[in-house]
């Protein structure tokens, strides 16, 4: 039977679920799964609803829902299914490789519309998957010029999300503003531990027994955006900083992959500097 | 603000959430968290709802909800808070110890009304917590007589749940029938691996790299009841069967503790031979 | 400084470490890491030693070590570094994809010499990595004929290991005998739970809260060979059998990758039906 | 058969394993397990050896080993088996409870010689286990006076280790100096994330998806001592800071318990600001 996916976030008030459910029942839509959450701190209401039922006119349902919800409510009925991702890389291939293989075998749930590298070494690999690769070096340019060129190229593809798959340049607030809430980064540490550069060297020096990775939305503050997913792996005294880096790549790959799946399936909302994840 | 907890399970049909939410809104109850699930296989609907709002008459809300739900719906409004647990043990102390310490410090969320052992060796420990201990040996008795004595003692306390905290006697369907859906067992393996006796020896012989534990409701079929929680721990070739047993105790303790918390907080429903866990 | 890797397994006796260390010290080889294990059940001694020191003649060291060890001792000094893997697949791409990407970026530590599929659908992907693909259908042939053809093709490449990366045909003892101790399989369950076909359907039916995967050496007994690595992932009541299968693929991929790394780095010994893993 | 445990740390040089193994073989001691590690950064050698063999004179073996090892080598043969722990607490019972239950059932592998609290509320619980409890308030005293009183009481018991089981006062370098390398703390975060006070509030504010705990030796720098063990637990957006604190207690308990077991079994060496853990 046909499924309808509905996403809602709005100011909280008494009776929201009732109002929403009433509209759906009037359309003979049966709620199969409803996840909702009220952020008490910000008084925001979030819901992700899956219904089954006869064919509907999404616009009609959306308009009716907006009619019963607080002013300014954001309602999405059947969001875009095949989202487009622009992937930015530097030199490391593990996150890109995993994403392209999933794309190739139709298990990513999204389209990789382009890969942009500030080095050229991942071109050959990318092109084997018939995905366009753009080499935009940061060298010999101002940061501003580099980012303008980057933006021009990304913009051309109209991606839904920009994925920093081990892209090692820090993006300015100006660039981030173009894709607010739509840039996803994989950070090579269990944030907020080891903020900044060379976290595996830091982890090695500190003698930690676990290393981690964090996927997060990018905001103006480096490494401070809303966290989507995190995971860790045990290490021990025999690990050199290089061994930790190697083990870390496995976690980075897994965590980015998990975060992308959550975002692509419309399971992630942002509230303040946090995420609500209906997984 | 006062919170109301509502538990519902009933046959599924279109508009259930709407009907429920409508009743709650009419009472000015604001839904803070609503977890619901439809088991497509059995066409059953399950919901756990937390509302805030002015003082209510639970019976009134329950009656109204039953009025709008399919016939036979089970509705609980503000279930009993301080549940009573009868704990059955044999000789091993780790699960009992953990549970009694939580009880002592009011972090269990339930009362341990008695401990019954088919050996006497955990008496001293139990009594240090001012909990009555009953020694009911299985020796020199028929299984039927043993269980009758057991039942008489358990029954005296009217427990909400019977917890088999490493109780090593197999209970007959007759005994189980007295407490259907209310006996929780901790099994010393990652079920369904290593069903039956001496799972750590089996795990050792098989050379597994992980060992586990499973908390489940007890049904007539040994080790086959609905699973509430499971967890595992890595082991390696240096572990003897005894080392695995020792490591296993830590998992058993953690898994039983987790399962008890879920059950005590009314987060677990049973559907067929499975559980729905709103954690 | 140059590193020497030494692998030893032999019957246990008093003074083995002393004898070994004496030979190494005489060659001015400094033991950086020494992992050893005595399997009390089989009275076998296993060691993996990394030394630094001046250039050595591996054959000479090997001969000297054999001279001081019990008869029948197996000693390897500086084992082959770039091992060759023949990969057998059916239709599922996730394990193959991961392995080929690692091979492409030189992080596999081994060469994928060929991929053989009993379906043709992974050809295109494989060939994008310049790896030969052989399509050997099992249809319209006796098992014996199918395996002869398989063996002929595999044999041609002289692989060090045959990797069953979701190869869904059961291999006969005759085939297994050709590559004894050198066939690695990824099994889609946490063995020994859910032996045999369709484990995710079994897991779904049983209502487990964790699903797993197991990498093991293949022996004559299906799913009963020595386990190299295992891992698990939590699932819950909302997972369909299909969702479990999907989640399972991530674990299968991770566990096979881990097992291959261990084997490729000569960290795995087999003793009876178990493995000794110096990780 | 009798087992002998030997611990060694010393400056590294070529042939150490040979020299050690030679001494042991001469005494007809068979090496069952030998774990060794060379810290390249500090050029230190660490070994933990288990032998079986006929009755030995530990002092003789130790002297012989010292004779063949670099000057200043620290050799321990059959370290004290029943170590004594002094436990310092404030108000939270979970770590203390777990440790006392293990002590009571002889699974701690050590003796809890006393519990000292800067509040009096854990007295009743402690005394139920026949362990002396000392109430030493920090109120109305200088830090110096408080620590002198603490030290006097601790000193009286001559403990091998001082365990800070959620002791919430910061100890001065003067106090730490009395028990250098022998004070173990459980820190309520995945260090080095959330150093300092109220880590769960910090974790909540940051919106992390995992919380953790760290057991470490105490040095002059708060939260900066050598890490013994760490672990984590997943959390999500529904967790309040209080829920994180509650979940965190489970991790704290498990991590401290693991760290104590490692230390009690003589599996932990300190090298610089790190630990070598032969687990």
PDB file of N, CA, C and O in Angstrom, chain A residues 200 204 211 233-250, chain C residues 265 267, chain D residues 37:
ATOM      1  N   UNK A 200      44.302  12.448  16.149  1.00  0.00           N
ATOM      2  CA  UNK A 200      44.871  11.138  16.477  1.00  0.00           C
ATOM      3  C   UNK A 200      46.206  11.290  17.192  1.00  0.00           C
ATOM      4  O   UNK A 200      46.528  10.522  18.088  1.00  0.00           O
ATOM      5  N   UNK A 204      46.785   9.905  20.876  1.00  0.00           N
ATOM      6  CA  UNK A 204      47.963   9.083  21.175  1.00  0.00           C
ATOM      7  C   UNK A 204      48.718   9.646  22.379  1.00  0.00           C
ATOM      8  O   UNK A 204      49.054   8.922  23.322  1.00  0.00           O
ATOM      9  N   UNK A 211      38.974   5.540  20.603  1.00  0.00           N
ATOM     10  CA  UNK A 211      38.980   6.682  19.695  1.00  0.00           C
ATOM     11  C   UNK A 211      37.629   6.727  19.000  1.00  0.00           C
ATOM     12  O   UNK A 211      36.917   5.725  18.932  1.00  0.00           O
ATOM     13  N   UNK A 233      35.771   3.117  18.938  1.00  0.00           N
ATOM     14  CA  UNK A 233      36.441   1.830  18.780  1.00  0.00           C
ATOM     15  C   UNK A 233      37.514   1.750  19.853  1.00  0.00           C
ATOM     16  O   UNK A 233      38.180   2.754  20.103  1.00  0.00           O
ATOM     17  N   UNK A 234      37.687   0.603  20.475  1.00  0.00           N
ATOM     18  CA  UNK A 234      38.759   0.502  21.471  1.00  0.00           C
ATOM     19  C   UNK A 234      40.146   0.510  20.832  1.00  0.00           C
ATOM     20  O   UNK A 234      40.334  -0.038  19.749  1.00  0.00           O
ATOM     21  N   UNK A 235      41.076   1.134  21.503  1.00  0.00           N
ATOM     22  CA  UNK A 235      42.493   1.060  21.115  1.00  0.00           C
ATOM     23  C   UNK A 235      43.283   0.708  22.377  1.00  0.00           C
ATOM     24  O   UNK A 235      42.719   0.647  23.469  1.00  0.00           O
ATOM     25  N   UNK A 236      44.562   0.492  22.230  1.00  0.00           N
ATOM     26  CA  UNK A 236      45.367   0.199  23.414  1.00  0.00           C
ATOM     27  C   UNK A 236      46.777   0.754  23.262  1.00  0.00           C
ATOM     28  O   UNK A 236      47.082   1.425  22.267  1.00  0.00           O
ATOM     29  N   UNK A 237      47.604   0.462  24.265  1.00  0.00           N
ATOM     30  CA  UNK A 237      48.935   1.068  24.318  1.00  0.00           C
ATOM     31  C   UNK A 237      49.831   0.709  23.134  1.00  0.00           C
ATOM     32  O   UNK A 237      50.803   1.389  22.868  1.00  0.00           O
ATOM     33  N   UNK A 238      49.491  -0.349  22.422  1.00  0.00           N
ATOM     34  CA  UNK A 238      50.352  -0.735  21.300  1.00  0.00           C
ATOM     35  C   UNK A 238      50.077   0.110  20.055  1.00  0.00           C
ATOM     36  O   UNK A 238      50.829   0.041  19.087  1.00  0.00           O
ATOM     37  N   UNK A 239      48.999   0.878  20.058  1.00  0.00           N
ATOM     38  CA  UNK A 239      48.670   1.702  18.895  1.00  0.00           C
ATOM     39  C   UNK A 239      49.576   2.927  18.812  1.00  0.00           C
ATOM     40  O   UNK A 239      49.625   3.728  19.749  1.00  0.00           O
ATOM     41  N   UNK A 240      50.242   3.086  17.691  1.00  0.00           N
ATOM     42  CA  UNK A 240      50.924   4.346  17.416  1.00  0.00           C
ATOM     43  C   UNK A 240      49.867   5.356  16.958  1.00  0.00           C
ATOM     44  O   UNK A 240      48.718   4.993  16.689  1.00  0.00           O
ATOM     45  N   UNK A 241      50.258   6.617  16.860  1.00  0.00           N
ATOM     46  CA  UNK A 241      49.332   7.637  16.336  1.00  0.00           C
ATOM     47  C   UNK A 241      48.861   7.203  14.949  1.00  0.00           C
ATOM     48  O   UNK A 241      47.697   7.376  14.594  1.00  0.00           O
ATOM     49  N   UNK A 242      49.750   6.601  14.182  1.00  0.00           N
ATOM     50  CA  UNK A 242      49.398   6.152  12.832  1.00  0.00           C
ATOM     51  C   UNK A 242      48.383   4.995  12.878  1.00  0.00           C
ATOM     52  O   UNK A 242      47.440   4.958  12.091  1.00  0.00           O
ATOM     53  N   UNK A 243      48.564   4.085  13.813  1.00  0.00           N
ATOM     54  CA  UNK A 243      47.595   2.989  13.978  1.00  0.00           C
ATOM     55  C   UNK A 243      46.215   3.540  14.357  1.00  0.00           C
ATOM     56  O   UNK A 243      45.185   3.039  13.922  1.00  0.00           O
ATOM     57  N   UNK A 244      46.229   4.550  15.214  1.00  0.00           N
ATOM     58  CA  UNK A 244      44.956   5.163  15.616  1.00  0.00           C
ATOM     59  C   UNK A 244      44.293   5.826  14.405  1.00  0.00           C
ATOM     60  O   UNK A 244      43.084   5.741  14.225  1.00  0.00           O
ATOM     61  N   UNK A 245      45.101   6.487  13.603  1.00  0.00           N
ATOM     62  CA  UNK A 245      44.568   7.129  12.402  1.00  0.00           C
ATOM     63  C   UNK A 245      43.911   6.074  11.499  1.00  0.00           C
ATOM     64  O   UNK A 245      42.823   6.282  10.975  1.00  0.00           O
ATOM     65  N   UNK A 246      44.593   4.943  11.359  1.00  0.00           N
ATOM     66  CA  UNK A 246      44.086   3.872  10.502  1.00  0.00           C
ATOM     67  C   UNK A 246      42.778   3.301  11.062  1.00  0.00           C
ATOM     68  O   UNK A 246      41.802   3.131  10.334  1.00  0.00           O
ATOM     69  N   UNK A 247      42.777   3.024  12.355  1.00  0.00           N
ATOM     70  CA  UNK A 247      41.545   2.509  12.989  1.00  0.00           C
ATOM     71  C   UNK A 247      40.446   3.563  12.906  1.00  0.00           C
ATOM     72  O   UNK A 247      39.270   3.255  12.707  1.00  0.00           O
ATOM     73  N   UNK A 248      40.860   4.820  13.056  1.00  0.00           N
ATOM     74  CA  UNK A 248      39.894   5.911  13.011  1.00  0.00           C
ATOM     75  C   UNK A 248      39.174   5.985  11.678  1.00  0.00           C
ATOM     76  O   UNK A 248      37.985   6.318  11.619  1.00  0.00           O
ATOM     77  N   UNK A 249      39.878   5.666  10.614  1.00  0.00           N
ATOM     78  CA  UNK A 249      39.246   5.725   9.285  1.00  0.00           C
ATOM     79  C   UNK A 249      38.036   4.799   9.191  1.00  0.00           C
ATOM     80  O   UNK A 249      37.044   5.119   8.544  1.00  0.00           O
ATOM     81  N   UNK A 250      38.139   3.653   9.833  1.00  0.00           N
ATOM     82  CA  UNK A 250      37.009   2.719   9.814  1.00  0.00           C
ATOM     83  C   UNK A 250      35.798   3.334  10.522  1.00  0.00           C
ATOM     84  O   UNK A 250      34.659   3.175  10.089  1.00  0.00           O
TER      85      UNK A 250
ATOM     86  N   UNK C 265      47.685  -9.913   7.735  1.00  0.00           N
ATOM     87  CA  UNK C 265      48.830  -9.515   8.564  1.00  0.00           C
ATOM     88  C   UNK C 265      49.406 -10.699   9.361  1.00  0.00           C
ATOM     89  O   UNK C 265      50.179 -10.494  10.293  1.00  0.00           O
ATOM     90  N   UNK C 267      48.153 -12.712  11.587  1.00  0.00           N
ATOM     91  CA  UNK C 267      47.854 -12.652  13.013  1.00  0.00           C
ATOM     92  C   UNK C 267      46.985 -13.823  13.476  1.00  0.00           C
ATOM     93  O   UNK C 267      46.615 -13.890  14.641  1.00  0.00           O
TER      94      UNK C 267
ATOM     95  N   UNK D  37      56.044  -5.381  26.109  1.00  0.00           N
ATOM     96  CA  UNK D  37      55.839  -4.198  25.291  1.00  0.00           C
ATOM     97  C   UNK D  37      57.034  -3.275  25.459  1.00  0.00           C
ATOM     98  O   UNK D  37      57.532  -3.092  26.570  1.00  0.00           O
TER      99      UNK D  37
END
